[in-house]
Amino acid sequence: MTTPIAQDQIRPRSPSARKPVGLALQGGGSWGAYTWGVLDALLASRSLTITQLSGTSAGALNAAIVASALANGSPAQARKALRAFWLAVARPAVADLGRPLWGPVERAWRDSVSAWLLSSGMLSPYAVNPLGINPLREIIAAHIDIDAIKSKLAPALYVTLTNVKTGLPRVISNEAMSIDALLASACLPMLFQAIEIDGEPYWDGGYCGNPTLWPMIHGGAARDLIVVQLVPDEASETPTDGPSIRQRIGEIVFNSSLVAEMQAIAAMRQLAMRSDGTSNVLDLRLHRIGPPQRHLVEPGSALERSRSWLLRLFNEGRAASRQFLGRHSADIGVRETLDVSRVYADVHKPKVRGAANANSTALDTTMAPVALQPETQR
């Protein structure tokens, strides 16, 4: 059972001719540069204003950069901040300095992931990287203003982490934001030691919420939510070689939480329409940009950090975002453009047997999970 958000916890909207939107940003390593391109076009739009963001892993970093830059300046400043961050990640000097750490870790992960998936063991980051050094820490500190995110000028921000011990998601919002929270949201356990927050260890949030939608739905800062999806919906054919199999397993795992939330939204809408018709999911309008074309998400590409590769992803993301705006800018604030039931539900429905009903009927809904409540609502 969910708890409604008090009205005084919701940031009032400032008068604006622009349409308010919330952004839900998936994670995916260097594929986050595709999201950089998407955000660049959305921030350049004169018809939209970003009032809330939810992100996981690379999506959390992109969301935090936008939130801090908007608090300190303007959409133009946010575009500059995103570009500076991703070029810093790709800068040759940074790559050279990081090679002694990143090179062995990445090679160890690639060499051991097959054995790990077969439950025969894997090399631990505690052995490969005993000092627990994370190259992202300094880059995050240089490009994200945590104090600005905590200020009242920032749009609402929600970042998802996975508790290692409980396996449950933890959603952190503006007031509780920290560099450690962002690092934890992007902490792949095959590469990095768990990040400790409040005495608890955390891994990449993609295992539990990639990204988490419920805080934005309940927050109400925008009724239009744009999901920037990086993980492909489908595979064109059954993978048969090792790298392709591992790739598809990862896609299914990291997309499963989004699929579950979308199915829950569809189910709650059906239940609301059958009852009194009052629910905050009925006036919710969902949209989507992505996923990238399949050739951009080949095995191993999420770890590629060359400047040319990141800029290629950026250009692809910006083109997709501009195409979305060209087709659907007028729909925002009016109608939903994402067919949730078609994209996130299997066409084959099980037959449900009920004691009170002798006739079997096809199951067309799923049970909605308990909505996540972030630690501090905005």
GROMACS .gro file of C-alpha atoms in nm:
model
  378
    1MET     CA    1   0.000   0.000   0.000
    2THR     CA    2   0.140   0.337  -0.094
    3THR     CA    3   0.139   0.654   0.109
    4PRO     CA    4   0.017   0.974  -0.063
    5ILE     CA    5   0.261   1.262  -0.073
    6ALA     CA    6   0.161   1.562   0.133
    7GLN     CA    7   0.082   1.867  -0.076
    8ASP     CA    8   0.341   2.078   0.103
    9GLN     CA    9   0.610   1.832  -0.007
   10ILE     CA   10   0.547   1.895  -0.377
   11ARG     CA   11   0.740   2.184  -0.524
   12PRO     CA   12   0.496   2.436  -0.676
   13ARG     CA   13   0.530   2.498  -1.048
   14SER     CA   14   0.650   2.836  -1.157
   15PRO     CA   15   0.450   3.011  -1.426
   16SER     CA   16   0.592   2.918  -1.764
   17ALA     CA   17   0.480   2.883  -2.122
   18ARG     CA   18   0.689   2.567  -2.147
   19LYS     CA   19   0.535   2.227  -2.084
   20PRO     CA   20   0.668   2.052  -1.770
   21VAL     CA   21   0.814   1.705  -1.824
   22GLY     CA   22   0.979   1.444  -1.609
   23LEU     CA   23   1.269   1.239  -1.744
   24ALA     CA   24   1.340   0.876  -1.656
   25LEU     CA   25   1.695   0.786  -1.760
   26GLN     CA   26   1.817   0.428  -1.791
   27GLY     CA   27   2.172   0.323  -1.718
   28GLY     CA   28   2.407   0.137  -1.949
   29GLY     CA   29   2.773   0.234  -1.910
   30SER     CA   30   2.905   0.438  -2.201
   31TRP     CA   31   2.566   0.407  -2.370
   32GLY     CA   32   2.483   0.695  -2.137
   33ALA     CA   33   2.641   0.916  -2.404
   34TYR     CA   34   2.333   0.840  -2.615
   35THR     CA   35   2.126   0.988  -2.332
   36TRP     CA   36   2.360   1.289  -2.332
   37GLY     CA   37   2.254   1.348  -2.694
   38VAL     CA   38   1.886   1.304  -2.607
   39LEU     CA   39   1.915   1.552  -2.321
   40ASP     CA   40   2.101   1.803  -2.537
   41ALA     CA   41   1.805   1.825  -2.775
   42LEU     CA   42   1.544   1.833  -2.496
   43LEU     CA   43   1.731   2.110  -2.314
   44ALA     CA   44   1.753   2.308  -2.638
   45SER     CA   45   1.377   2.284  -2.689
   46ARG     CA   46   1.181   2.602  -2.626
   47SER     CA   47   0.859   2.412  -2.561
   48LEU     CA   48   0.967   2.196  -2.263
   49THR     CA   49   1.091   2.249  -1.908
   50ILE     CA   50   1.239   1.969  -1.696
   51THR     CA   51   1.075   1.960  -1.353
   52GLN     CA   52   1.186   1.617  -1.226
   53LEU     CA   53   1.434   1.343  -1.312
   54SER     CA   54   1.488   0.981  -1.215
   55GLY     CA   55   1.804   0.798  -1.312
   56THR     CA   56   2.008   0.486  -1.250
   57SER     CA   57   2.377   0.421  -1.307
   58ALA     CA   58   2.489   0.634  -1.606
   59GLY     CA   59   2.134   0.769  -1.612
   60ALA     CA   60   2.178   0.887  -1.253
   61LEU     CA   61   2.496   1.074  -1.347
   62ASN     CA   62   2.328   1.240  -1.644
   63ALA     CA   63   2.027   1.333  -1.429
   64ALA     CA   64   2.246   1.474  -1.151
   65ILE     CA   65   2.446   1.686  -1.398
   66VAL     CA   66   2.125   1.832  -1.539
   67ALA     CA   67   1.972   1.893  -1.195
   68SER     CA   68   2.279   2.071  -1.059
   69ALA     CA   69   2.330   2.280  -1.374
   70LEU     CA   70   1.964   2.386  -1.386
   71ALA     CA   71   1.985   2.491  -1.022
   72ASN     CA   72   2.297   2.697  -1.092
   73GLY     CA   73   2.206   2.836  -1.431
   74SER     CA   74   1.992   2.749  -1.729
   75PRO     CA   75   1.924   2.476  -1.986
   76ALA     CA   76   2.216   2.613  -2.187
   77GLN     CA   77   2.442   2.566  -1.884
   78ALA     CA   78   2.313   2.211  -1.844
   79ARG     CA   79   2.406   2.133  -2.204
   80LYS     CA   80   2.757   2.266  -2.145
   81ALA     CA   81   2.790   2.067  -1.824
   82LEU     CA   82   2.687   1.741  -1.991
   83ARG     CA   83   2.934   1.795  -2.273
   84ALA     CA   84   3.216   1.876  -2.030
   85PHE     CA   85   3.146   1.560  -1.828
   86TRP     CA   86   3.138   1.318  -2.119
   87LEU     CA   87   3.443   1.468  -2.287
   88ALA     CA   88   3.625   1.441  -1.954
   89VAL     CA   89   3.535   1.072  -1.946
   90ALA     CA   90   3.672   1.036  -2.299
   91ARG     CA   91   3.968   1.272  -2.268
   92PRO     CA   92   4.290   1.090  -2.367
   93ALA     CA   93   4.474   1.214  -2.058
   94VAL     CA   94   4.210   1.067  -1.831
   95ALA     CA   95   4.211   0.742  -2.025
   96ASP     CA   96   4.591   0.719  -1.997
   97LEU     CA   97   4.583   0.782  -1.622
   98GLY     CA   98   4.302   0.533  -1.576
   99ARG     CA   99   4.455   0.257  -1.786
  100PRO     CA  100   4.660   0.099  -1.502
  101LEU     CA  101   4.334   0.059  -1.307
  102TRP     CA  102   4.064   0.023  -1.570
  103GLY     CA  103   4.263  -0.198  -1.808
  104PRO     CA  104   4.324  -0.493  -1.571
  105VAL     CA  105   3.977  -0.463  -1.419
  106GLU     CA  106   3.802  -0.465  -1.756
  107ARG     CA  107   4.019  -0.748  -1.887
  108ALA     CA  108   3.959  -0.950  -1.571
  109TRP     CA  109   3.585  -0.894  -1.601
  110ARG     CA  110   3.573  -0.996  -1.966
  111ASP     CA  111   3.783  -1.307  -1.898
  112SER     CA  112   3.586  -1.416  -1.595
  113VAL     CA  113   3.226  -1.323  -1.672
  114SER     CA  114   3.165  -1.644  -1.865
  115ALA     CA  115   3.277  -1.857  -1.573
  116TRP     CA  116   3.078  -1.638  -1.336
  117LEU     CA  117   2.759  -1.689  -1.533
  118LEU     CA  118   2.818  -2.063  -1.514
  119SER     CA  119   2.854  -2.036  -1.133
  120SER     CA  120   3.212  -2.154  -1.137
  121GLY     CA  121   3.349  -1.839  -0.979
  122MET     CA  122   3.473  -1.495  -1.081
  123LEU     CA  123   3.762  -1.263  -1.001
  124SER     CA  124   3.662  -1.030  -0.722
  125PRO     CA  125   3.714  -0.652  -0.739
  126TYR     CA  126   3.831  -0.684  -0.380
  127ALA     CA  127   4.127  -0.885  -0.515
  128VAL     CA  128   4.181  -0.701  -0.844
  129ASN     CA  129   4.130  -0.355  -0.690
  130PRO     CA  130   4.204  -0.399  -0.315
  131LEU     CA  131   4.220  -0.022  -0.250
  132GLY     CA  132   3.869   0.024  -0.381
  133ILE     CA  133   3.972   0.303  -0.618
  134ASN     CA  134   3.687   0.429  -0.837
  135PRO     CA  135   3.791   0.658  -1.126
  136LEU     CA  136   3.443   0.807  -1.137
  137ARG     CA  137   3.472   0.972  -0.795
  138GLU     CA  138   3.694   1.259  -0.904
  139ILE     CA  139   3.504   1.313  -1.229
  140ILE     CA  140   3.171   1.329  -1.045
  141ALA     CA  141   3.312   1.571  -0.788
  142ALA     CA  142   3.444   1.795  -1.066
  143HIS     CA  143   3.122   1.809  -1.270
  144ILE     CA  144   2.829   1.771  -1.028
  145ASP     CA  145   2.741   2.029  -0.763
  146ILE     CA  146   2.580   1.832  -0.480
  147ASP     CA  147   2.491   2.147  -0.286
  148ALA     CA  148   2.305   2.282  -0.590
  149ILE     CA  149   2.108   1.956  -0.616
  150LYS     CA  150   2.005   1.995  -0.252
  151SER     CA  151   1.887   2.351  -0.308
  152LYS     CA  152   1.524   2.447  -0.367
  153LEU     CA  153   1.617   2.568  -0.714
  154ALA     CA  154   1.693   2.218  -0.841
  155PRO     CA  155   1.433   1.999  -1.010
  156ALA     CA  156   1.332   1.690  -0.815
  157LEU     CA  157   1.592   1.416  -0.854
  158TYR     CA  158   1.559   1.045  -0.771
  159VAL     CA  159   1.848   0.800  -0.786
  160THR     CA  160   1.810   0.425  -0.734
  161LEU     CA  161   2.060   0.196  -0.558
  162THR     CA  162   2.050  -0.177  -0.481
  163ASN     CA  163   2.108  -0.288  -0.121
  164VAL     CA  164   2.357  -0.575  -0.141
  165LYS     CA  165   2.231  -0.749   0.173
  166THR     CA  166   1.855  -0.720   0.125
  167GLY     CA  167   1.838  -0.705  -0.254
  168LEU     CA  168   1.589  -0.419  -0.220
  169PRO     CA  169   1.594  -0.084  -0.402
  170ARG     CA  170   1.673   0.236  -0.217
  171VAL     CA  171   1.564   0.562  -0.377
  172ILE     CA  172   1.758   0.873  -0.278
  173SER     CA  173   1.626   1.220  -0.356
  174ASN     CA  174   1.769   1.572  -0.347
  175GLU     CA  175   1.821   1.636   0.023
  176ALA     CA  176   2.001   1.305   0.080
  177MET     CA  177   2.207   1.320  -0.240
  178SER     CA  178   2.583   1.262  -0.222
  179ILE     CA  179   2.876   1.160  -0.439
  180ASP     CA  180   2.863   0.817  -0.274
  181ALA     CA  181   2.496   0.779  -0.372
  182LEU     CA  182   2.580   0.849  -0.737
  183LEU     CA  183   2.879   0.614  -0.723
  184ALA     CA  184   2.664   0.341  -0.570
  185SER     CA  185   2.400   0.378  -0.839
  186ALA     CA  186   2.673   0.308  -1.098
  187CYS     CA  187   2.860   0.041  -0.899
  188LEU     CA  188   2.881  -0.275  -1.110
  189PRO     CA  189   2.983  -0.551  -0.866
  190MET     CA  190   3.209  -0.720  -1.122
  191LEU     CA  191   3.419  -0.403  -1.145
  192PHE     CA  192   3.397  -0.217  -0.815
  193GLN     CA  193   3.369  -0.280  -0.444
  194ALA     CA  194   3.029  -0.206  -0.295
  195ILE     CA  195   2.974   0.155  -0.184
  196GLU     CA  196   2.884   0.192   0.182
  197ILE     CA  197   2.613   0.443   0.277
  198ASP     CA  198   2.478   0.468   0.632
  199GLY     CA  199   2.658   0.146   0.718
  200GLU     CA  200   2.495  -0.054   0.435
  201PRO     CA  201   2.664  -0.178   0.112
  202TYR     CA  202   2.513  -0.085  -0.224
  203TRP     CA  203   2.552  -0.192  -0.587
  204ASP     CA  204   2.428  -0.062  -0.919
  205GLY     CA  205   2.062   0.043  -0.901
  206GLY     CA  206   1.990  -0.118  -1.237
  207TYR     CA  207   1.920  -0.451  -1.068
  208CYS     CA  208   1.613  -0.307  -0.892
  209GLY     CA  209   1.502   0.007  -1.076
  210ASN     CA  210   1.632   0.104  -1.419
  211PRO     CA  211   1.501   0.368  -1.383
  212THR     CA  212   1.246   0.402  -1.103
  213LEU     CA  213   0.921   0.569  -1.213
  214TRP     CA  214   0.698   0.569  -0.904
  215PRO     CA  215   0.851   0.869  -0.720
  216MET     CA  216   0.787   1.092  -1.021
  217ILE     CA  217   0.433   0.959  -1.065
  218HIS     CA  218   0.350   1.033  -0.701
  219GLY     CA  219   0.542   1.361  -0.696
  220GLY     CA  220   0.316   1.518  -0.954
  221ALA     CA  221   0.564   1.781  -1.074
  222ALA     CA  222   0.481   1.674  -1.431
  223ARG     CA  223   0.215   1.447  -1.576
  224ASP     CA  224   0.423   1.380  -1.887
  225LEU     CA  225   0.712   1.138  -1.830
  226ILE     CA  226   0.967   1.070  -2.102
  227VAL     CA  227   1.157   0.743  -2.062
  228VAL     CA  228   1.500   0.743  -2.224
  229GLN     CA  229   1.555   0.372  -2.276
  230LEU     CA  230   1.897   0.229  -2.358
  231VAL     CA  231   1.831  -0.144  -2.327
  232PRO     CA  232   1.683  -0.304  -2.642
  233ASP     CA  233   1.332  -0.447  -2.613
  234GLU     CA  234   1.396  -0.749  -2.828
  235ALA     CA  235   1.666  -0.960  -2.986
  236SER     CA  236   1.628  -1.013  -3.359
  237GLU     CA  237   1.731  -1.376  -3.324
  238THR     CA  238   1.826  -1.630  -3.059
  239PRO     CA  239   2.188  -1.569  -2.951
  240THR     CA  240   2.412  -1.874  -2.989
  241ASP     CA  241   2.768  -1.757  -2.918
  242GLY     CA  242   2.902  -1.678  -2.573
  243PRO     CA  243   2.929  -1.297  -2.600
  244SER     CA  244   2.582  -1.263  -2.752
  245ILE     CA  245   2.428  -1.487  -2.486
  246ARG     CA  246   2.589  -1.285  -2.208
  247GLN     CA  247   2.478  -0.964  -2.376
  248ARG     CA  248   2.115  -1.075  -2.397
  249ILE     CA  249   2.115  -1.196  -2.035
  250GLY     CA  250   2.234  -0.853  -1.927
  251GLU     CA  251   1.969  -0.680  -2.136
  252ILE     CA  252   1.690  -0.889  -1.985
  253VAL     CA  253   1.817  -0.839  -1.629
  254PHE     CA  254   1.864  -0.464  -1.658
  255ASN     CA  255   1.532  -0.408  -1.835
  256SER     CA  256   1.321  -0.629  -1.607
  257SER     CA  257   1.243  -0.363  -1.346
  258LEU     CA  258   1.122  -0.116  -1.610
  259VAL     CA  259   0.903  -0.385  -1.766
  260ALA     CA  260   0.757  -0.466  -1.423
  261GLU     CA  261   0.675  -0.102  -1.349
  262MET     CA  262   0.517  -0.050  -1.690
  263GLN     CA  263   0.302  -0.361  -1.645
  264ALA     CA  264   0.201  -0.237  -1.300
  265ILE     CA  265   0.096   0.099  -1.447
  266ALA     CA  266  -0.116  -0.078  -1.709
  267ALA     CA  267  -0.277  -0.297  -1.441
  268MET     CA  268  -0.350  -0.004  -1.209
  269ARG     CA  269  -0.509   0.188  -1.494
  270GLN     CA  270  -0.745  -0.100  -1.564
  271LEU     CA  271  -0.834  -0.133  -1.196
  272ALA     CA  272  -0.890   0.242  -1.163
  273MET     CA  273  -1.120   0.251  -1.464
  274ARG     CA  274  -1.324  -0.036  -1.320
  275SER     CA  275  -1.365   0.140  -0.984
  276ASP     CA  276  -1.420   0.508  -0.918
  277GLY     CA  277  -1.185   0.624  -1.190
  278THR     CA  278  -0.968   0.835  -0.958
  279SER     CA  279  -0.600   0.748  -0.977
  280ASN     CA  280  -0.283   0.940  -1.050
  281VAL     CA  281  -0.195   0.687  -1.320
  282LEU     CA  282  -0.501   0.775  -1.528
  283ASP     CA  283  -0.382   1.127  -1.613
  284LEU     CA  284  -0.021   1.015  -1.653
  285ARG     CA  285   0.113   1.046  -2.008
  286LEU     CA  286   0.410   0.827  -2.096
  287HIS     CA  287   0.651   0.884  -2.383
  288ARG     CA  288   0.974   0.716  -2.489
  289ILE     CA  289   1.297   0.798  -2.672
  290GLY     CA  290   1.514   0.501  -2.767
  291PRO     CA  291   1.634   0.234  -2.745
  292PRO     CA  292   1.938   0.291  -2.970
  293GLN     CA  293   1.970   0.091  -3.288
  294ARG     CA  294   2.093  -0.262  -3.225
  295HIS     CA  295   2.432  -0.209  -3.392
  296LEU     CA  296   2.514   0.054  -3.128
  297VAL     CA  297   2.471  -0.188  -2.837
  298GLU     CA  298   2.691  -0.477  -2.943
  299PRO     CA  299   2.867  -0.690  -2.677
  300GLY     CA  300   3.139  -0.493  -2.498
  301SER     CA  301   3.034  -0.154  -2.638
  302ALA     CA  302   2.907  -0.033  -2.298
  303LEU     CA  303   3.268  -0.033  -2.174
  304GLU     CA  304   3.412   0.156  -2.472
  305ARG     CA  305   3.519   0.509  -2.371
  306SER     CA  306   3.692   0.651  -2.677
  307ARG     CA  307   3.601   1.006  -2.775
  308SER     CA  308   3.488   0.901  -3.123
  309TRP     CA  309   3.256   0.634  -2.980
  310LEU     CA  310   3.098   0.864  -2.722
  311LEU     CA  311   3.043   1.136  -2.980
  312ARG     CA  312   2.885   0.883  -3.214
  313LEU     CA  313   2.641   0.782  -2.940
  314PHE     CA  314   2.576   1.148  -2.863
  315ASN     CA  315   2.489   1.223  -3.225
  316GLU     CA  316   2.259   0.921  -3.245
  317GLY     CA  317   2.081   1.022  -2.924
  318ARG     CA  318   2.041   1.384  -3.032
  319ALA     CA  319   1.898   1.275  -3.368
  320ALA     CA  320   1.649   1.042  -3.196
  321SER     CA  321   1.545   1.319  -2.956
  322ARG     CA  322   1.494   1.570  -3.236
  323GLN     CA  323   1.287   1.316  -3.425
  324PHE     CA  324   1.073   1.260  -3.116
  325LEU     CA  325   1.019   1.633  -3.071
  326GLY     CA  326   0.934   1.675  -3.438
  327ARG     CA  327   0.671   1.403  -3.418
  328HIS     CA  328   0.533   1.443  -3.067
  329SER     CA  329   0.605   1.789  -2.927
  330ALA     CA  330   0.240   1.884  -2.977
  331ASP     CA  331   0.129   1.563  -2.800
  332ILE     CA  332   0.305   1.647  -2.474
  333GLY     CA  333   0.050   1.776  -2.228
  334VAL     CA  334  -0.231   1.629  -2.440
  335ARG     CA  335  -0.191   1.255  -2.504
  336GLU     CA  336   0.035   0.959  -2.440
  337THR     CA  337   0.260   0.845  -2.724
  338LEU     CA  338   0.400   0.523  -2.572
  339ASP     CA  339   0.180   0.215  -2.615
  340VAL     CA  340   0.261   0.056  -2.279
  341SER     CA  341   0.045  -0.255  -2.330
  342ARG     CA  342   0.201  -0.332  -2.666
  343VAL     CA  343   0.565  -0.266  -2.580
  344TYR     CA  344   0.587  -0.406  -2.227
  345ALA     CA  345   0.342  -0.697  -2.220
  346ASP     CA  346   0.363  -1.039  -2.381
  347VAL     CA  347   0.080  -1.123  -2.621
  348HIS     CA  348   0.034  -1.468  -2.468
  349LYS     CA  349  -0.195  -1.454  -2.162
  350PRO     CA  350  -0.234  -1.740  -1.915
  351LYS     CA  351  -0.575  -1.884  -1.838
  352VAL     CA  352  -0.672  -1.809  -1.479
  353ARG     CA  353  -0.892  -2.051  -1.289
  354GLY     CA  354  -1.114  -1.901  -1.021
  355ALA     CA  355  -1.334  -2.087  -0.775
  356ALA     CA  356  -1.614  -1.833  -0.812
  357ASN     CA  357  -1.603  -1.845  -1.189
  358ALA     CA  358  -1.629  -2.174  -1.372
  359ASN     CA  359  -1.523  -2.015  -1.699
  360SER     CA  360  -1.150  -1.962  -1.747
  361THR     CA  361  -1.055  -1.618  -1.870
  362ALA     CA  362  -0.737  -1.475  -2.009
  363LEU     CA  363  -0.529  -1.281  -1.762
  364ASP     CA  364  -0.484  -0.932  -1.902
  365THR     CA  365  -0.337  -0.758  -1.599
  366THR     CA  366  -0.050  -0.803  -1.356
  367MET     CA  367  -0.038  -0.729  -0.987
  368ALA     CA  368   0.111  -0.390  -0.914
  369PRO     CA  369   0.412  -0.395  -0.679
  370VAL     CA  370   0.434  -0.173  -0.376
  371ALA     CA  371   0.534   0.172  -0.491
  372LEU     CA  372   0.879   0.289  -0.393
  373GLN     CA  373   0.892   0.591  -0.164
  374PRO     CA  374   1.215   0.792  -0.180
  375GLU     CA  375   1.366   0.907   0.144
  376THR     CA  376   1.273   1.269   0.085
  377GLN     CA  377   0.989   1.366  -0.145
  378ARG     CA  378   1.009   1.685  -0.350
   0.00000   0.00000   0.00000
